[in-house]
Tab-separated table of C-alpha atoms in Angstrom:
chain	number	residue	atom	x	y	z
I	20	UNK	CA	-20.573	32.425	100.081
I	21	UNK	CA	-17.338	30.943	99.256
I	22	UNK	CA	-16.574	30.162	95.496
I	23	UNK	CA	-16.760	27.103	93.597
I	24	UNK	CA	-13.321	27.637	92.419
I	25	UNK	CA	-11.675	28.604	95.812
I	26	UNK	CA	-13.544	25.029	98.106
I	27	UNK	CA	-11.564	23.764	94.560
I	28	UNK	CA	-8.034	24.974	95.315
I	29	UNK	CA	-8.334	24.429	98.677
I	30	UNK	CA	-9.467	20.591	98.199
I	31	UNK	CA	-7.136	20.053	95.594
I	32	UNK	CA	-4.318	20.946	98.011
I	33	UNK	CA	-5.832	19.041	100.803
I	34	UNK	CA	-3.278	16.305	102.199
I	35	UNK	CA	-5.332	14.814	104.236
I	36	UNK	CA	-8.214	12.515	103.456
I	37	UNK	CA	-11.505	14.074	102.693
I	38	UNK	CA	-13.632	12.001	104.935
I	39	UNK	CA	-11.389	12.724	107.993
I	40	UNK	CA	-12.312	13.808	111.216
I	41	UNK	CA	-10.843	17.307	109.825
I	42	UNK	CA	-11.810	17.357	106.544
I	43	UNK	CA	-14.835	18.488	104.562
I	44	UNK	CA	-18.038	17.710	106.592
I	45	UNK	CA	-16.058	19.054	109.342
I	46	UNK	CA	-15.695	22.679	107.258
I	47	UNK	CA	-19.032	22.615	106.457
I	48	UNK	CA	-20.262	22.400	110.051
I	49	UNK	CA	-17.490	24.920	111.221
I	50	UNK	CA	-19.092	26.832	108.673
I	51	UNK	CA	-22.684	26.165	109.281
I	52	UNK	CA	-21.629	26.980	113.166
I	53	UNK	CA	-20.245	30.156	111.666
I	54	UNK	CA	-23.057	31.729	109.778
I	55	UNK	CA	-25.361	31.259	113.087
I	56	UNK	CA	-23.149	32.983	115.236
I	57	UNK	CA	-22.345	35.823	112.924
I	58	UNK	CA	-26.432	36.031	112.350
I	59	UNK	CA	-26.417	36.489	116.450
I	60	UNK	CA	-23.571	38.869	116.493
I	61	UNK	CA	-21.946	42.167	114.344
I	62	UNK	CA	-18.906	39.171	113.435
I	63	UNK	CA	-17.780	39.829	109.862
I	64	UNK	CA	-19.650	36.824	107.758
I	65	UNK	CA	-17.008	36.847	104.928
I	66	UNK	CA	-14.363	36.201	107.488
I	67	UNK	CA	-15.863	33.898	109.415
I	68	UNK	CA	-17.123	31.838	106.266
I	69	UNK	CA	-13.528	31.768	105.172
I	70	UNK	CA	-11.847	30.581	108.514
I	71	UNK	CA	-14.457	27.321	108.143
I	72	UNK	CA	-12.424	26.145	104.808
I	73	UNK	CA	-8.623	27.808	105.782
I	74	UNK	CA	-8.493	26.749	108.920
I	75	UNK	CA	-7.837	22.884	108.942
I	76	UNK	CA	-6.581	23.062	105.297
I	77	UNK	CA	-3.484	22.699	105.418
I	78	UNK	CA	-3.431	19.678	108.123
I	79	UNK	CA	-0.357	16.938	108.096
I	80	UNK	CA	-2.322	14.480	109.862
I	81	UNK	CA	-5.002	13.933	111.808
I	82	UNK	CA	-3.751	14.146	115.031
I	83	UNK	CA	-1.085	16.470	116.599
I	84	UNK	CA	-0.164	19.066	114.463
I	85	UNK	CA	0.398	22.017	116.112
I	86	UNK	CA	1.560	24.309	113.412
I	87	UNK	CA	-1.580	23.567	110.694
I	88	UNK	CA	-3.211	27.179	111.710
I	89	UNK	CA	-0.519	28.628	110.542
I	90	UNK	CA	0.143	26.586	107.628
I	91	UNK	CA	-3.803	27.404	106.361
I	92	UNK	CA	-3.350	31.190	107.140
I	93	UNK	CA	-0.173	31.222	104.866
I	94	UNK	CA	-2.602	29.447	101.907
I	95	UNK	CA	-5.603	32.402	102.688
I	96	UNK	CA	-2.126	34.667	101.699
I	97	UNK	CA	-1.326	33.366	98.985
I	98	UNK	CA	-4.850	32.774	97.207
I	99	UNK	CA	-4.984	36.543	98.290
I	100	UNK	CA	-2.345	37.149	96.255
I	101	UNK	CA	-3.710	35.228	93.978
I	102	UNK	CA	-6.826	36.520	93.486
I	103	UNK	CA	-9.031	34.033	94.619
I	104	UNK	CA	-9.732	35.668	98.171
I	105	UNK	CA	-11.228	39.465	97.669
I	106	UNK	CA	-10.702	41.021	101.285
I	107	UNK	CA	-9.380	43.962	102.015
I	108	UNK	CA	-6.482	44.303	104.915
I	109	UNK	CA	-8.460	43.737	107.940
I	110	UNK	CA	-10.178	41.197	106.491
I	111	UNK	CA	-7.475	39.324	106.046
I	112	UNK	CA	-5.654	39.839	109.261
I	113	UNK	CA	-8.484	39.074	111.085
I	114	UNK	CA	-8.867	35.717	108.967
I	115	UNK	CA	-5.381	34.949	109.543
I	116	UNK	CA	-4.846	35.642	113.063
I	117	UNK	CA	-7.983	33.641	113.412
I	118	UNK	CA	-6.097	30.554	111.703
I	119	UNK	CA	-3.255	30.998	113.628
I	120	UNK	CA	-4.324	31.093	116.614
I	121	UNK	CA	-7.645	28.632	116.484
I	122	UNK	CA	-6.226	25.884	118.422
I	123	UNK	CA	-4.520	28.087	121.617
I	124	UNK	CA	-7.537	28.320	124.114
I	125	UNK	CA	-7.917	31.791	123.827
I	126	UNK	CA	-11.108	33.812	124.329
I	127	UNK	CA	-10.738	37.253	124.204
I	128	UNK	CA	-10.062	38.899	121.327
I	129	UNK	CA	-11.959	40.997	118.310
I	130	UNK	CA	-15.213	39.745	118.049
I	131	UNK	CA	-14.748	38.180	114.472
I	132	UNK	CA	-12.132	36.311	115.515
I	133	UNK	CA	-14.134	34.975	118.424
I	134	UNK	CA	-16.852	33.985	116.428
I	135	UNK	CA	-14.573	31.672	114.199
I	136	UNK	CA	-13.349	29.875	117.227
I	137	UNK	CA	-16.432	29.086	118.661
I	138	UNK	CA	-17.755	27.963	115.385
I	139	UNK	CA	-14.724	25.650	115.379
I	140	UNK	CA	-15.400	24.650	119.301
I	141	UNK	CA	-18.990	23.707	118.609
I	142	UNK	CA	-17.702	21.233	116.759
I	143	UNK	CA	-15.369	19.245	118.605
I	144	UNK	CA	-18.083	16.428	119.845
I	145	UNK	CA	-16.659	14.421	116.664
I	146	UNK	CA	-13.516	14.068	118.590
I	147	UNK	CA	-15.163	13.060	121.772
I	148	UNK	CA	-15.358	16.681	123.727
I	149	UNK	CA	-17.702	18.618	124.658
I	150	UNK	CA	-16.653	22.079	124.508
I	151	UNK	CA	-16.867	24.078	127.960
I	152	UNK	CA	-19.006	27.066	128.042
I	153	UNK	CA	-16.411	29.139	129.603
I	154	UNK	CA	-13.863	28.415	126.647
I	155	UNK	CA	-16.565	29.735	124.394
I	156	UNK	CA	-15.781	33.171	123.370
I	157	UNK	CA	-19.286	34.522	122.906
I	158	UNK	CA	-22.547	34.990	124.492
I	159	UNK	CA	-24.091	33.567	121.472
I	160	UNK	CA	-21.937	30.613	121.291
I	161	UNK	CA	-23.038	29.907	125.187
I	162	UNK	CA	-26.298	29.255	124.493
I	163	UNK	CA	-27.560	26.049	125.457
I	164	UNK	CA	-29.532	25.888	122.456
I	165	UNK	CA	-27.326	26.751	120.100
I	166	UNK	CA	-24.557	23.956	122.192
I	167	UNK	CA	-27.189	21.460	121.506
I	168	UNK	CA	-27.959	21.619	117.821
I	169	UNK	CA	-24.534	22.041	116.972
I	170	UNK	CA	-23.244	18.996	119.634
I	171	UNK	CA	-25.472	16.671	118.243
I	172	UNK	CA	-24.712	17.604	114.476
I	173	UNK	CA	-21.078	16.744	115.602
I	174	UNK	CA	-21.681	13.747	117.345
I	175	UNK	CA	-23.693	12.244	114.925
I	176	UNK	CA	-21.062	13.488	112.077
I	177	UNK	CA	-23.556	15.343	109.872
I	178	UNK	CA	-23.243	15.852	106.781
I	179	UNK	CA	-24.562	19.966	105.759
I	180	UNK	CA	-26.112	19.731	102.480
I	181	UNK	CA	-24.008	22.584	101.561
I	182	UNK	CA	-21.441	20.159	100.770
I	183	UNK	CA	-23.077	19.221	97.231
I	184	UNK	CA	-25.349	22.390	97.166
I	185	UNK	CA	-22.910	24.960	97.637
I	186	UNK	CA	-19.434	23.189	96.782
I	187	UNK	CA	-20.550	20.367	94.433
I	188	UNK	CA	-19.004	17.641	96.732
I	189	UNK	CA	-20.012	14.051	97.098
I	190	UNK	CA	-18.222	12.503	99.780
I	191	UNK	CA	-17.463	8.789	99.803
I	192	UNK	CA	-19.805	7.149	102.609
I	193	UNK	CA	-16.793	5.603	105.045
I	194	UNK	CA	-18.694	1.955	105.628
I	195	UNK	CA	-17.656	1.879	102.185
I	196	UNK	CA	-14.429	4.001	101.759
């Protein structure tokens, strides 16, 4: 589960607003996304978790921004090296290749890694696309089930009720933001 005090830093870095079509709500079904596929698979849960909140954090705007994968995989660094990210080495580089590369198409890769793509790629219906099943990365991610529930969540722009339960975050309702 990822600390209070790390969703914290993270937000309170955050340029862009919170509301957004990439910002919190977003994370949390990234991370939602995440948790089932790693349940399905032998994908590192920490890792995945993580990518959910690093990998959109450190977006310029809200449209073309092709080096913000990068940008959040520098910030997992540094709160490394801060101590507010406990992974070991491979945990990391898997977290931060997985940042860095989110947005390139690929689909091959270690499994981890995969996982937090496809996690990510469920959730593009809140930008109007329905992710293909062959740029899914895993079996699990394929299923039409699981392409469903997680479509429809994005479509509808769901709100997870980790958002307050986990992270103690109230968003604004936009028809009155």
């Amino acid at each position: 589960m990822i600390s209070k005090p790390l969703i914290e830093a993270i937000v309170a870095q955050y340029a862009q607003p919170l509301e957004g079509r990439h910002g919190l709500a977003h994370w949390a079904r990234v991370l939602e996304n995440g948790r089932l596929l790693a349940d399905r698979t032998d994908a590192d849960t920490t890792v995945v978790e993580l990518f959910a909140v690093f990998h959109d954090a450190c977006r310029q705007n809200e449209s073309f921004d092709p080096d913000h994968g990068a940008r959040g995989a520098e910030l997992a660094r540094r709160f490394h090296n801060e101590g507010l990210l406990d992974l070991n080495d491979k945990q990391l580089a898997l977290l931060t290749h997985a940042c860095e590369a989110h947005t390139d198409g690929l689909i091959t890769g270690a499994l981890t890694v995969r996982v937090c793509w496809d996690s990510d790629r469920l959730d593009l219906g809140r930008a109007g696309i329905r992710p293909a099943q062959g740029l899914l990365c895993t079996g699990a991610a394929r299923d039409s089930e699981i392409m469903q529930w997680a479509g429809e969540r994005s479509l509808t722009g769901h709100r997870p009720d980790l958002l307050a339960t986990e992270w103690g975050i109230v968003l604004k309702d936009e028809k009155s933001a």
